[in-house]
mmCIF file of C-alpha atoms in Angstrom:
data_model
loop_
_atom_site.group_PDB
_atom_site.id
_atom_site.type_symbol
_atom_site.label_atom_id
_atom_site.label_comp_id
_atom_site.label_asym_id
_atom_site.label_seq_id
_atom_site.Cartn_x
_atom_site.Cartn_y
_atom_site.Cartn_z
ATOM 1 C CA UNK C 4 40.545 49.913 -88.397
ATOM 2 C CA UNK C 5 43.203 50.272 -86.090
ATOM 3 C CA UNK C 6 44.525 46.865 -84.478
ATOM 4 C CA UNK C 7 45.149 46.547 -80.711
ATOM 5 C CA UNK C 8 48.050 44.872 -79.606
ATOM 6 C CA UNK C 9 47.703 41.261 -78.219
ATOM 7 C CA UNK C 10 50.324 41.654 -75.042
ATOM 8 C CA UNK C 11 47.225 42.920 -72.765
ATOM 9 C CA UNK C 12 45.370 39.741 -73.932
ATOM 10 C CA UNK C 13 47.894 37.630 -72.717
ATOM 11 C CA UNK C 14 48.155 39.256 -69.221
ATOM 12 C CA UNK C 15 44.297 38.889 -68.986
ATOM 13 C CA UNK C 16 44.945 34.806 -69.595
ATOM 14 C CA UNK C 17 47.475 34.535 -66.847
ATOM 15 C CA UNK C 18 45.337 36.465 -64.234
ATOM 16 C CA UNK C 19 42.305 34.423 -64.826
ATOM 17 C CA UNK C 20 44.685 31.420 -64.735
ATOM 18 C CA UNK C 21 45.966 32.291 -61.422
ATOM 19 C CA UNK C 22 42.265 33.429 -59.904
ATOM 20 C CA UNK C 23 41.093 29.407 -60.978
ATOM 21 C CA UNK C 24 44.233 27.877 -59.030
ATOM 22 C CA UNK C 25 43.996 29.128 -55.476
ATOM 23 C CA UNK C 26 48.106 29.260 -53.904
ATOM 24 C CA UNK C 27 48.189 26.026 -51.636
ATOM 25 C CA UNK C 28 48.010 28.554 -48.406
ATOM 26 C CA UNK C 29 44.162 29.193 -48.808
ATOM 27 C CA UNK C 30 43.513 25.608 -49.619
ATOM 28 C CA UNK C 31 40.877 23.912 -47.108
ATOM 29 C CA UNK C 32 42.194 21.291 -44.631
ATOM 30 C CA UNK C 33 39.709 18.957 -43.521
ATOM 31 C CA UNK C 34 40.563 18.488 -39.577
ATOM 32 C CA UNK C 35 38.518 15.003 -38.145
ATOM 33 C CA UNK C 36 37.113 15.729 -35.227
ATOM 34 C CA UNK C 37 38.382 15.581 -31.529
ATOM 35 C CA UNK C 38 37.949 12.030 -30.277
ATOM 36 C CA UNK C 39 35.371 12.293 -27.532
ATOM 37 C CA UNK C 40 36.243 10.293 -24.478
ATOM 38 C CA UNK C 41 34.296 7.712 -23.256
ATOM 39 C CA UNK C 42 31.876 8.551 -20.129
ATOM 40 C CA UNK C 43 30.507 6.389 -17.886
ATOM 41 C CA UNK C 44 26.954 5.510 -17.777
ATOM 42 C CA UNK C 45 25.336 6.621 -15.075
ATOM 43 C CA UNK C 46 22.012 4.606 -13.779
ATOM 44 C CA UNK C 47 18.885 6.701 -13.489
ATOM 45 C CA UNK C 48 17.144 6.407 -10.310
ATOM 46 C CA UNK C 49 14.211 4.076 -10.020
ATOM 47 C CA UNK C 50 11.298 6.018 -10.596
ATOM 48 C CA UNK C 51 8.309 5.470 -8.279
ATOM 49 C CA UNK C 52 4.873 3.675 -9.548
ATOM 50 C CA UNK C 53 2.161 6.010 -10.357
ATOM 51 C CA UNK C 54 -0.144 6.495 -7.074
ATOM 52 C CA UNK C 55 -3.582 6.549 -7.461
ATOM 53 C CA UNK C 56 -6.235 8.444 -4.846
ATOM 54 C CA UNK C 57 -9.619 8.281 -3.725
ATOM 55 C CA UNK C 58 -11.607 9.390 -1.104
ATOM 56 C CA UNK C 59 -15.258 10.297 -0.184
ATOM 57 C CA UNK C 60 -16.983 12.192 2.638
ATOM 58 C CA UNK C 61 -20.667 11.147 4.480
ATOM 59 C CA UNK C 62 -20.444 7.521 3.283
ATOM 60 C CA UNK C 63 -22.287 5.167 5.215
ATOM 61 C CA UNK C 64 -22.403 1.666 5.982
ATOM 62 C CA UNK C 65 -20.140 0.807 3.036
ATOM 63 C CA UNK C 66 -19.822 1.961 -1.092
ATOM 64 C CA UNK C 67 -17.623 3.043 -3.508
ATOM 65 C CA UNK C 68 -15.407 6.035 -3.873
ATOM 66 C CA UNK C 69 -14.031 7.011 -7.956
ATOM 67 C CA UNK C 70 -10.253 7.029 -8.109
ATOM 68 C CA UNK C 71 -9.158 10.259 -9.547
ATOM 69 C CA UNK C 72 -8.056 7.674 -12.751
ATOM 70 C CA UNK C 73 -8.432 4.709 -13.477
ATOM 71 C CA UNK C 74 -5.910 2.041 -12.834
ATOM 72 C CA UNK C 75 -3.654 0.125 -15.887
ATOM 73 C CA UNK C 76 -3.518 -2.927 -13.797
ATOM 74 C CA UNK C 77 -3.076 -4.235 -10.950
ATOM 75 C CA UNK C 78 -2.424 -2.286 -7.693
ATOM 76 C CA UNK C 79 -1.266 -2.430 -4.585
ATOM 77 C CA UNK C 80 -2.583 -0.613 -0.935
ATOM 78 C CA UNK C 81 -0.120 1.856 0.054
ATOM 79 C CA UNK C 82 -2.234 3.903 3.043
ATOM 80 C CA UNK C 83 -5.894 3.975 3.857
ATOM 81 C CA UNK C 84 -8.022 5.922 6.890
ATOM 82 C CA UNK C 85 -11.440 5.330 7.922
ATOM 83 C CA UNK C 86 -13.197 7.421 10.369
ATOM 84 C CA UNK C 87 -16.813 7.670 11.966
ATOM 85 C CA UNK C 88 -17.662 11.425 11.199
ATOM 86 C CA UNK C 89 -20.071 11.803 14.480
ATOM 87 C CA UNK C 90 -17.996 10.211 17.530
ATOM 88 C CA UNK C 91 -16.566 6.914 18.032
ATOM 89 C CA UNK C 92 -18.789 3.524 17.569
ATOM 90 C CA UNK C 93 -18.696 -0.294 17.722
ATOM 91 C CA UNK C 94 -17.735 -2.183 14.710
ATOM 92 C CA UNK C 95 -19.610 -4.345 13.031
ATOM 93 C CA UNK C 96 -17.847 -3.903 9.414
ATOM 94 C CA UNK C 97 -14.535 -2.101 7.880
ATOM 95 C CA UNK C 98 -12.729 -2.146 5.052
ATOM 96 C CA UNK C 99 -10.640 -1.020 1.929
ATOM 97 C CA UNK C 100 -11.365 -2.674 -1.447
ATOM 98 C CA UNK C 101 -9.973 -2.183 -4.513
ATOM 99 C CA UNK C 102 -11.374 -1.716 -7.889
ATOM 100 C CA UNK C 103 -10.124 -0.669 -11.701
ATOM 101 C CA UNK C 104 -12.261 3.000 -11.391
ATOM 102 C CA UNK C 105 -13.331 2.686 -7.489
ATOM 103 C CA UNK C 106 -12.305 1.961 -4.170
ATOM 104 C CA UNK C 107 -15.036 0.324 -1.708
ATOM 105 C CA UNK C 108 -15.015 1.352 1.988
ATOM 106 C CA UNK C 109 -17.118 0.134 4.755
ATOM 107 C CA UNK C 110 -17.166 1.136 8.541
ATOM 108 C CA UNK C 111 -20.238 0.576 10.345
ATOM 109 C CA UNK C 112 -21.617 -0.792 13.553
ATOM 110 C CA UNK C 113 -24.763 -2.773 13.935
ATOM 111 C CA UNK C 114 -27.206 -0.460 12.363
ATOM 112 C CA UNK C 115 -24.958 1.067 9.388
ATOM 113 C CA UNK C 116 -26.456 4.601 9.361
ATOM 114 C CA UNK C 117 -23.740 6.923 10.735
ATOM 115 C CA UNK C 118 -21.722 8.782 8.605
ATOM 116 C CA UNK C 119 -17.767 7.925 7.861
ATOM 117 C CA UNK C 120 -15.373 9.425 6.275
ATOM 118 C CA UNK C 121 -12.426 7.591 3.737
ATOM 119 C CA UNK C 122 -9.454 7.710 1.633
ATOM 120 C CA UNK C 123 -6.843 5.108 -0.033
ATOM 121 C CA UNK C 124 -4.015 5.270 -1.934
ATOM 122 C CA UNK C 125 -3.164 2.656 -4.719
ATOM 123 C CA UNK C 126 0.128 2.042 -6.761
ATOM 124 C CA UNK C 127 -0.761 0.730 -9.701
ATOM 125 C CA UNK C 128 1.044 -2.580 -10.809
ATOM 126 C CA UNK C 129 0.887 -2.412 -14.307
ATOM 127 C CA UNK C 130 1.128 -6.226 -15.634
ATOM 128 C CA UNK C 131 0.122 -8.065 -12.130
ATOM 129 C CA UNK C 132 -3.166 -9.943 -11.517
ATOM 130 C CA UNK C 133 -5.113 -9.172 -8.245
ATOM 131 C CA UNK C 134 -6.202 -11.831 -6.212
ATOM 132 C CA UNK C 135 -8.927 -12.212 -3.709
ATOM 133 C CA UNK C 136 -9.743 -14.964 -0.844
ATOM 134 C CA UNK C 137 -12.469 -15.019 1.759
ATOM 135 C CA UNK C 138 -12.696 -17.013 4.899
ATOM 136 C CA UNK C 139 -15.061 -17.398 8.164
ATOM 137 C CA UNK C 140 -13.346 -17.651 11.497
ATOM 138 C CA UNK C 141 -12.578 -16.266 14.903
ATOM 139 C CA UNK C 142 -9.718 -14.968 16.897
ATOM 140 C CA UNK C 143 -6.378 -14.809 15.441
ATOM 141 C CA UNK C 144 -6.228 -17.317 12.567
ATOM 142 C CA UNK C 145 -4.252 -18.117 9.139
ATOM 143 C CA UNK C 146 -5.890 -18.420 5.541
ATOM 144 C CA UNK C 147 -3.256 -20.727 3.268
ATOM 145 C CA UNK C 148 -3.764 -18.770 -0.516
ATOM 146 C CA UNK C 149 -4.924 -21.086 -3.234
ATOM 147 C CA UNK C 150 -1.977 -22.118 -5.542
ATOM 148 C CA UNK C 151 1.859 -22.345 -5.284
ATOM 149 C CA UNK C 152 3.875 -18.837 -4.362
ATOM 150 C CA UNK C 153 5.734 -18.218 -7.776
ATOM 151 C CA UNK C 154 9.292 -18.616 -7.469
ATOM 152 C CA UNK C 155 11.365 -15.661 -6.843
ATOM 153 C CA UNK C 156 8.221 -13.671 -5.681
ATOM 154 C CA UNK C 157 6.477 -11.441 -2.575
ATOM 155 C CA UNK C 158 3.810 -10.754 -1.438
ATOM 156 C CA UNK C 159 1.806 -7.181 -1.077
ATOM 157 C CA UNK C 160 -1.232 -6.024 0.063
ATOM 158 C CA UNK C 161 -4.057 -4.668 -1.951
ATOM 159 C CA UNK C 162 -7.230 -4.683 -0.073
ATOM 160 C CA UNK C 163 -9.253 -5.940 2.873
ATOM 161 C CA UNK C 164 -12.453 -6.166 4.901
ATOM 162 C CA UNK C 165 -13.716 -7.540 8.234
ATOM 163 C CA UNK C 166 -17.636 -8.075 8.979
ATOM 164 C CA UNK C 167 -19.356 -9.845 11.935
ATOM 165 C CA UNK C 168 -22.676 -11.093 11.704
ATOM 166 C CA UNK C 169 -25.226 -8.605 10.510
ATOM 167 C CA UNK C 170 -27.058 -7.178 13.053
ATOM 168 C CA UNK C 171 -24.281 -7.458 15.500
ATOM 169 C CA UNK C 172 -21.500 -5.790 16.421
ATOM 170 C CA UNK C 173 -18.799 -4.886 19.203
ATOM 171 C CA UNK C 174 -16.172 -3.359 20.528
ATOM 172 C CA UNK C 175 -12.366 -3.490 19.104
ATOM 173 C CA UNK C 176 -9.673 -5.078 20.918
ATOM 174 C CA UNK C 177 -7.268 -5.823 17.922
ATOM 175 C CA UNK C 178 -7.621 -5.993 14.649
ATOM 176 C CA UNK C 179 -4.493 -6.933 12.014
ATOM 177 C CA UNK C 180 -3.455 -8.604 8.576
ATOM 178 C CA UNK C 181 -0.092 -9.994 7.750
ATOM 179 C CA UNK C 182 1.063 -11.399 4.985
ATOM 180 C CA UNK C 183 3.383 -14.265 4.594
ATOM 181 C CA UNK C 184 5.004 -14.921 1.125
ATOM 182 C CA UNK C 185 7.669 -17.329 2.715
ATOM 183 C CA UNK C 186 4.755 -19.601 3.681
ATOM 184 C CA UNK C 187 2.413 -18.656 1.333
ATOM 185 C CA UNK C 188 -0.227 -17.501 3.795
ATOM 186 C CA UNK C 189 -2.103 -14.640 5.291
ATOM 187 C CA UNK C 190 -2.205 -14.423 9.141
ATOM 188 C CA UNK C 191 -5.673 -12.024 10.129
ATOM 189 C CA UNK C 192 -6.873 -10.954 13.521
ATOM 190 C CA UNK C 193 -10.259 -9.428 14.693
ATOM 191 C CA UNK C 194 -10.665 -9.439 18.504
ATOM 192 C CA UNK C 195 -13.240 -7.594 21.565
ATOM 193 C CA UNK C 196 -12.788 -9.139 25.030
ATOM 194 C CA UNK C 197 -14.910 -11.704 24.320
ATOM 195 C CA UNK C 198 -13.706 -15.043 24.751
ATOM 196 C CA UNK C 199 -10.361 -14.593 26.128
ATOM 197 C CA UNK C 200 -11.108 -14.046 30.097
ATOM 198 C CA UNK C 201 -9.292 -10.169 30.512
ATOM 199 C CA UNK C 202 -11.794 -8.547 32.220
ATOM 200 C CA UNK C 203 -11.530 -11.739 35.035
ATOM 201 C CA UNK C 204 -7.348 -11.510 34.374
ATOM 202 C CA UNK C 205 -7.743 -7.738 34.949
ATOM 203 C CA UNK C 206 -9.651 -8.350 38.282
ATOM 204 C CA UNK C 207 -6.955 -10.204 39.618
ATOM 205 C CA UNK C 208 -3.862 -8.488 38.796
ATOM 206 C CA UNK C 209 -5.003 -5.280 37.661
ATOM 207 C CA UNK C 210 -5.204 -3.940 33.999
ATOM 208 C CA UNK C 211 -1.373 -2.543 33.740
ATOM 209 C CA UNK C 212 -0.388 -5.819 34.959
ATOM 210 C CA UNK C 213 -1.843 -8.125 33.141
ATOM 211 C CA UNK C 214 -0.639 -6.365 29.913
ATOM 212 C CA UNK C 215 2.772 -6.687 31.011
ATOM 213 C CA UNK C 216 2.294 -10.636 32.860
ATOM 214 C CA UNK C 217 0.879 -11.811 29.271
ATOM 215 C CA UNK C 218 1.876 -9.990 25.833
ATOM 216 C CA UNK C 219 -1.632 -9.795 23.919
ATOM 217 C CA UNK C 220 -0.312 -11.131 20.345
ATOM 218 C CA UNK C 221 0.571 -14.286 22.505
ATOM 219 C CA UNK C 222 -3.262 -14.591 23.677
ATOM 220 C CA UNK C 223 -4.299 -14.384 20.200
ATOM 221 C CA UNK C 224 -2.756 -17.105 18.496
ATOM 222 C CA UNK C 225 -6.002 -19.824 18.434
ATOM 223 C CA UNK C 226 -8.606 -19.272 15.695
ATOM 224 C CA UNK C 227 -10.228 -21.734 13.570
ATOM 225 C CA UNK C 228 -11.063 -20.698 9.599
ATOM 226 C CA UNK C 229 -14.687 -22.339 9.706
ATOM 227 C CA UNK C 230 -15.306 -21.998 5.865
ATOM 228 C CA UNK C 231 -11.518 -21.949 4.818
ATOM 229 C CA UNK C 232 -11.096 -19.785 1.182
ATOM 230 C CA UNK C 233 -14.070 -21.103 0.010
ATOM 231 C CA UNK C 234 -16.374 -18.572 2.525
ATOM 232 C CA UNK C 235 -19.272 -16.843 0.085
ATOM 233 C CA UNK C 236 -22.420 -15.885 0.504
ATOM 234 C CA UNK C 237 -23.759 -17.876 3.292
ATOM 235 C CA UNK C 238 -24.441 -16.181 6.762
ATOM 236 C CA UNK C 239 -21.406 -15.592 8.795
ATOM 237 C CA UNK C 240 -21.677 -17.174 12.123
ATOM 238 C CA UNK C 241 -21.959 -15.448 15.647
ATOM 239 C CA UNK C 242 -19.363 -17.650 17.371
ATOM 240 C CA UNK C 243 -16.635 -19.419 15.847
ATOM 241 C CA UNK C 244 -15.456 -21.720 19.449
ATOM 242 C CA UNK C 245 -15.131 -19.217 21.350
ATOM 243 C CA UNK C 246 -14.277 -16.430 19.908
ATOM 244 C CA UNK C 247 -16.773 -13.925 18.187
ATOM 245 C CA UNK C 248 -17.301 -15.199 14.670
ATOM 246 C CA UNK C 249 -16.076 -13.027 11.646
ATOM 247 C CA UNK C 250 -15.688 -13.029 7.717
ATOM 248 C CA UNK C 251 -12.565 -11.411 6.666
ATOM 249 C CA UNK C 252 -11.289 -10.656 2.387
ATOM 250 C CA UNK C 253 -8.084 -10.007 1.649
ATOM 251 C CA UNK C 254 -6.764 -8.836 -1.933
ATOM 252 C CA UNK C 255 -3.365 -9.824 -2.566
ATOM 253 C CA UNK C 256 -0.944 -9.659 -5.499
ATOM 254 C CA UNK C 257 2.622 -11.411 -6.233
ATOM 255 C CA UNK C 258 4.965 -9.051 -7.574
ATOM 256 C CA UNK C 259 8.649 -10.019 -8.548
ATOM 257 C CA UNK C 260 11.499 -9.824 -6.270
ATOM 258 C CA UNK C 261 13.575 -7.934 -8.671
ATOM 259 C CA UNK C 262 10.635 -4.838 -8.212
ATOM 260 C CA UNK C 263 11.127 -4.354 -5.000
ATOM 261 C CA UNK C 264 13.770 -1.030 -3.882
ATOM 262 C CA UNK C 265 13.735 -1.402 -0.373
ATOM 263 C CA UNK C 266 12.109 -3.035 3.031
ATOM 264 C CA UNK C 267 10.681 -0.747 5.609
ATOM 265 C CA UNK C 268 8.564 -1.075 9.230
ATOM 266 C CA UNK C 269 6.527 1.419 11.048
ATOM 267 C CA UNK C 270 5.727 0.982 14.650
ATOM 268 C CA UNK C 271 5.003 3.020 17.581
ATOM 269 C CA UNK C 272 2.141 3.109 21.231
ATOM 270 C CA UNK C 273 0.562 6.667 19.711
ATOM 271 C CA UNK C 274 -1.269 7.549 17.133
ATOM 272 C CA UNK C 275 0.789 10.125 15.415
ATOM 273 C CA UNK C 276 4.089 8.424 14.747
ATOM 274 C CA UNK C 277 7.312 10.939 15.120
ATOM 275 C CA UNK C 278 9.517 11.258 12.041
ATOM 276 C CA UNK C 279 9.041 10.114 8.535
ATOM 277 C CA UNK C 280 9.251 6.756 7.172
ATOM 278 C CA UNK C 281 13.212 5.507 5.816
ATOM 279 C CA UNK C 282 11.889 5.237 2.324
ATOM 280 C CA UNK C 283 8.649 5.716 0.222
ATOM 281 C CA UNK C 284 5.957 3.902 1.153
ATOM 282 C CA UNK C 285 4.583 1.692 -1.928
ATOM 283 C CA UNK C 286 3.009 -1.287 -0.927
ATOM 284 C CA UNK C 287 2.391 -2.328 2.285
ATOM 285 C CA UNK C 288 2.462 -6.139 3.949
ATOM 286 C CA UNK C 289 0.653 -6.000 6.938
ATOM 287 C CA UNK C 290 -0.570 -3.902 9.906
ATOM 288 C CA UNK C 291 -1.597 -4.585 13.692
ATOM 289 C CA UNK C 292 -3.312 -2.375 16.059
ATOM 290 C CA UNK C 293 -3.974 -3.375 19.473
ATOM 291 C CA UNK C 294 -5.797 -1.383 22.884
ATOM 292 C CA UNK C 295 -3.569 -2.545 25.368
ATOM 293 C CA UNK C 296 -6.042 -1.865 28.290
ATOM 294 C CA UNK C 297 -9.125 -3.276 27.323
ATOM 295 C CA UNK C 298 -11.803 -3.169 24.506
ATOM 296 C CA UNK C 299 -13.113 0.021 23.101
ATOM 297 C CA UNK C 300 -15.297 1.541 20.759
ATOM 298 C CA UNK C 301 -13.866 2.613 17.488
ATOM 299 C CA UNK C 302 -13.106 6.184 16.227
ATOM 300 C CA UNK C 303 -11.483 5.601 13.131
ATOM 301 C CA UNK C 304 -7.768 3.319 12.124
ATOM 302 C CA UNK C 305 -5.586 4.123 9.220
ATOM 303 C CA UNK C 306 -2.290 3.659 8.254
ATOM 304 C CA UNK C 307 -0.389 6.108 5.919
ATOM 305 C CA UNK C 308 -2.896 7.769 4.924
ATOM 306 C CA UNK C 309 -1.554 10.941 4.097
ATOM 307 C CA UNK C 310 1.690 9.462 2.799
ATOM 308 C CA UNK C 311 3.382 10.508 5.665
ATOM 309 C CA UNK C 312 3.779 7.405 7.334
ATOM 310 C CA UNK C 313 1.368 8.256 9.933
ATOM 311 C CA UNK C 314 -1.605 5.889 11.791
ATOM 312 C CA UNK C 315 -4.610 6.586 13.239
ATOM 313 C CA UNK C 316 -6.112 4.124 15.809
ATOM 314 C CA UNK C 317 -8.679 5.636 19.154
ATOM 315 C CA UNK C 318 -11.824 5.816 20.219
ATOM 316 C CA UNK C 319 -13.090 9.361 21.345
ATOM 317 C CA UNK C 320 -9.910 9.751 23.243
ATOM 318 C CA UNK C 321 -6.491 9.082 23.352
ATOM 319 C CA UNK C 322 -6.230 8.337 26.815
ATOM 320 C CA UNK C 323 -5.837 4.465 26.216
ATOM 321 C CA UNK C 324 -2.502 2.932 25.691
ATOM 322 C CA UNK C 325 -2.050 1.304 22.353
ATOM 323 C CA UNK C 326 0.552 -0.384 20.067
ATOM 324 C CA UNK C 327 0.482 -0.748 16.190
ATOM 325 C CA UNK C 328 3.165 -1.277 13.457
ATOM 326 C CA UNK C 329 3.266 -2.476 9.830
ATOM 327 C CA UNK C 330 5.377 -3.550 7.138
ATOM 328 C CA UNK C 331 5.616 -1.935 3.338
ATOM 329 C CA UNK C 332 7.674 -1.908 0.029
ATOM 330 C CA UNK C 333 9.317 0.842 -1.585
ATOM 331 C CA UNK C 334 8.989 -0.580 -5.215
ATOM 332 C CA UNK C 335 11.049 0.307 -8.376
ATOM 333 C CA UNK C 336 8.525 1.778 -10.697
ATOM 334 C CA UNK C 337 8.697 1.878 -14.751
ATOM 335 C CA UNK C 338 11.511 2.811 -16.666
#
């Protein structure tokens, strides 16, 4: 058997030798990464609290309309519009009410069987109780809300209604709510002619004139609240003084200071306000309408009903000169 030399074995050793110790040029070098540098946080914009719809068609006297879902919490009134559907009427009842699946309208005169049509718009306060008070009066008078304002708090609006006696009913001179957080109050108004001596003040000056000799809101300030908070289910009276007797509810909520985005007004002597609103309308505060002329029957009122910032506020024309305004919220929403 012939032996094979052992110089080729050797070689063989060396080669493997070399293949199992890689030259230090194809060695990996771990590189650490690139230090990032630092960027500054930018705040995301306050997003707005979910709104929350409802609205019905052919409704009469007064009943519920389903919100399109049901609310987490509590909510606050950010537009509403209420309007006769066959011609303009005297009032003997309106209002917006809120509810966790509905909304409750009324708008009716004495007899209740004409047909109205409504919507509302709600943002929902997730975490904030609702509050109602009732009270019997006449003219323009204040309703002091049970308990201590908490600290560090406002005040917004999330419902209301206005009824005269049943039975009776009459024509619209003014009609407003405002709330006051500062004093821990609600100022409401609910006014015809009756009472206050214009038609005489007309006949002696003239109607433009005695607009302009004596501002309405300053004829408006007396009022007495007959059954203070407490008002319930007993009759409401015909005459309070003077003044045509009423029951007014108002829903109200406290929501921190720290929630609120921005402060905004609407105002205007038309119906259809020009321009939009500064900022997003939320929650609103308070509203006032007011026929500057006289009384009148009632087409329909809203304010912001369409988001838009707009009102609505005539009988079945818009000859009649009018003022209006209100005051709203733009809130921060969740995070």
């Amino acid at each position: 058997m012939t032996v094979l030399p052992s110089r080729p074995f050797v070689l063989s050793a060396v080669v493997l030798l070399c293949l199992a110790v890689p030259p230090a040029a194809s060695q990996v070098r771990v590189v650490p990464p690139e230090r990032m540098k630092a960027q500054p946080v930018v705040a995301r914009a306050a997003q707005a609290p979910a709104s929350h719809h409802a609205r019905i068609d052919g409704l009469r006297d007064s009943g519920p309309a389903a919100l399109d879902r049901p609310l987490p919490g509590g909510w606050a009134l950010a537009g509403f519009d209420l309007r006769f559907g066959n011609g303009d009427h005297k009032l003997r009842r309106i209002g917006v009410l809120g509810e966790e699946r509905f909304v409750r309208f009324a708008l009716a005169d004495g007899n209740g069987d004409d047909p109205f049509n409504a919507s509302a718009r709600l943002s929902a306060l997730p975490g904030v109780r609702v509050q109602q008070v009732s009270a019997d009066g006449g003219g323009k008078f204040e309703i002091r809300l049970p308990g201590r304002a908490p600290a560090d708090s406002t005040l917004v609006l999330s419902g209301f209604q206005f009824q005269r006696a049943d039975g009776t009913d009459a024509n619209l001179r003014n009609i407003g709510v405002w709330l006051d957080p500062q004093r821990n109050r609600v100022r409401v108004s609910l006014m015809d002619d009756q009472g206050l001596d214009f038609r005489g003040l007309e006949a002696s000056l003239g109607a433009m004139a005695a607009s302009a000799a004596i501002p309405l809101p300053g004829l408006l300030e007396t009022g007495s609240v007959v059954a203070g908070t407490g008002a319930a289910v007993k009759g409401i009276g015909r005459m309070s003084g003077k003044y045509r007797g009423y029951r007014v509810t108002v829903q109200y909520a406290w929501i921190p200071n720290a929630t609120v985005a921005q402060k905004g007004a609407l105002a205007g002597t038309q119906a259809r306000r020009g321009g939009a609103p500064s900022s997003r309308i939320d929650a609103l505060q308070g509203f006032e309408f007011t026929f500057n002329n006289s009384d009148h029957h009632l087409l329909g009122l809203g304010v912001n009903g369409r988001g838009n910032g707009e009102a609505f506020f005539q009988d079945n024309n818009t000859d009649d000169p009018m003022q209006w305004s209100a005051t709203y919220l733009t809130l921060r929403g969740p995070r």
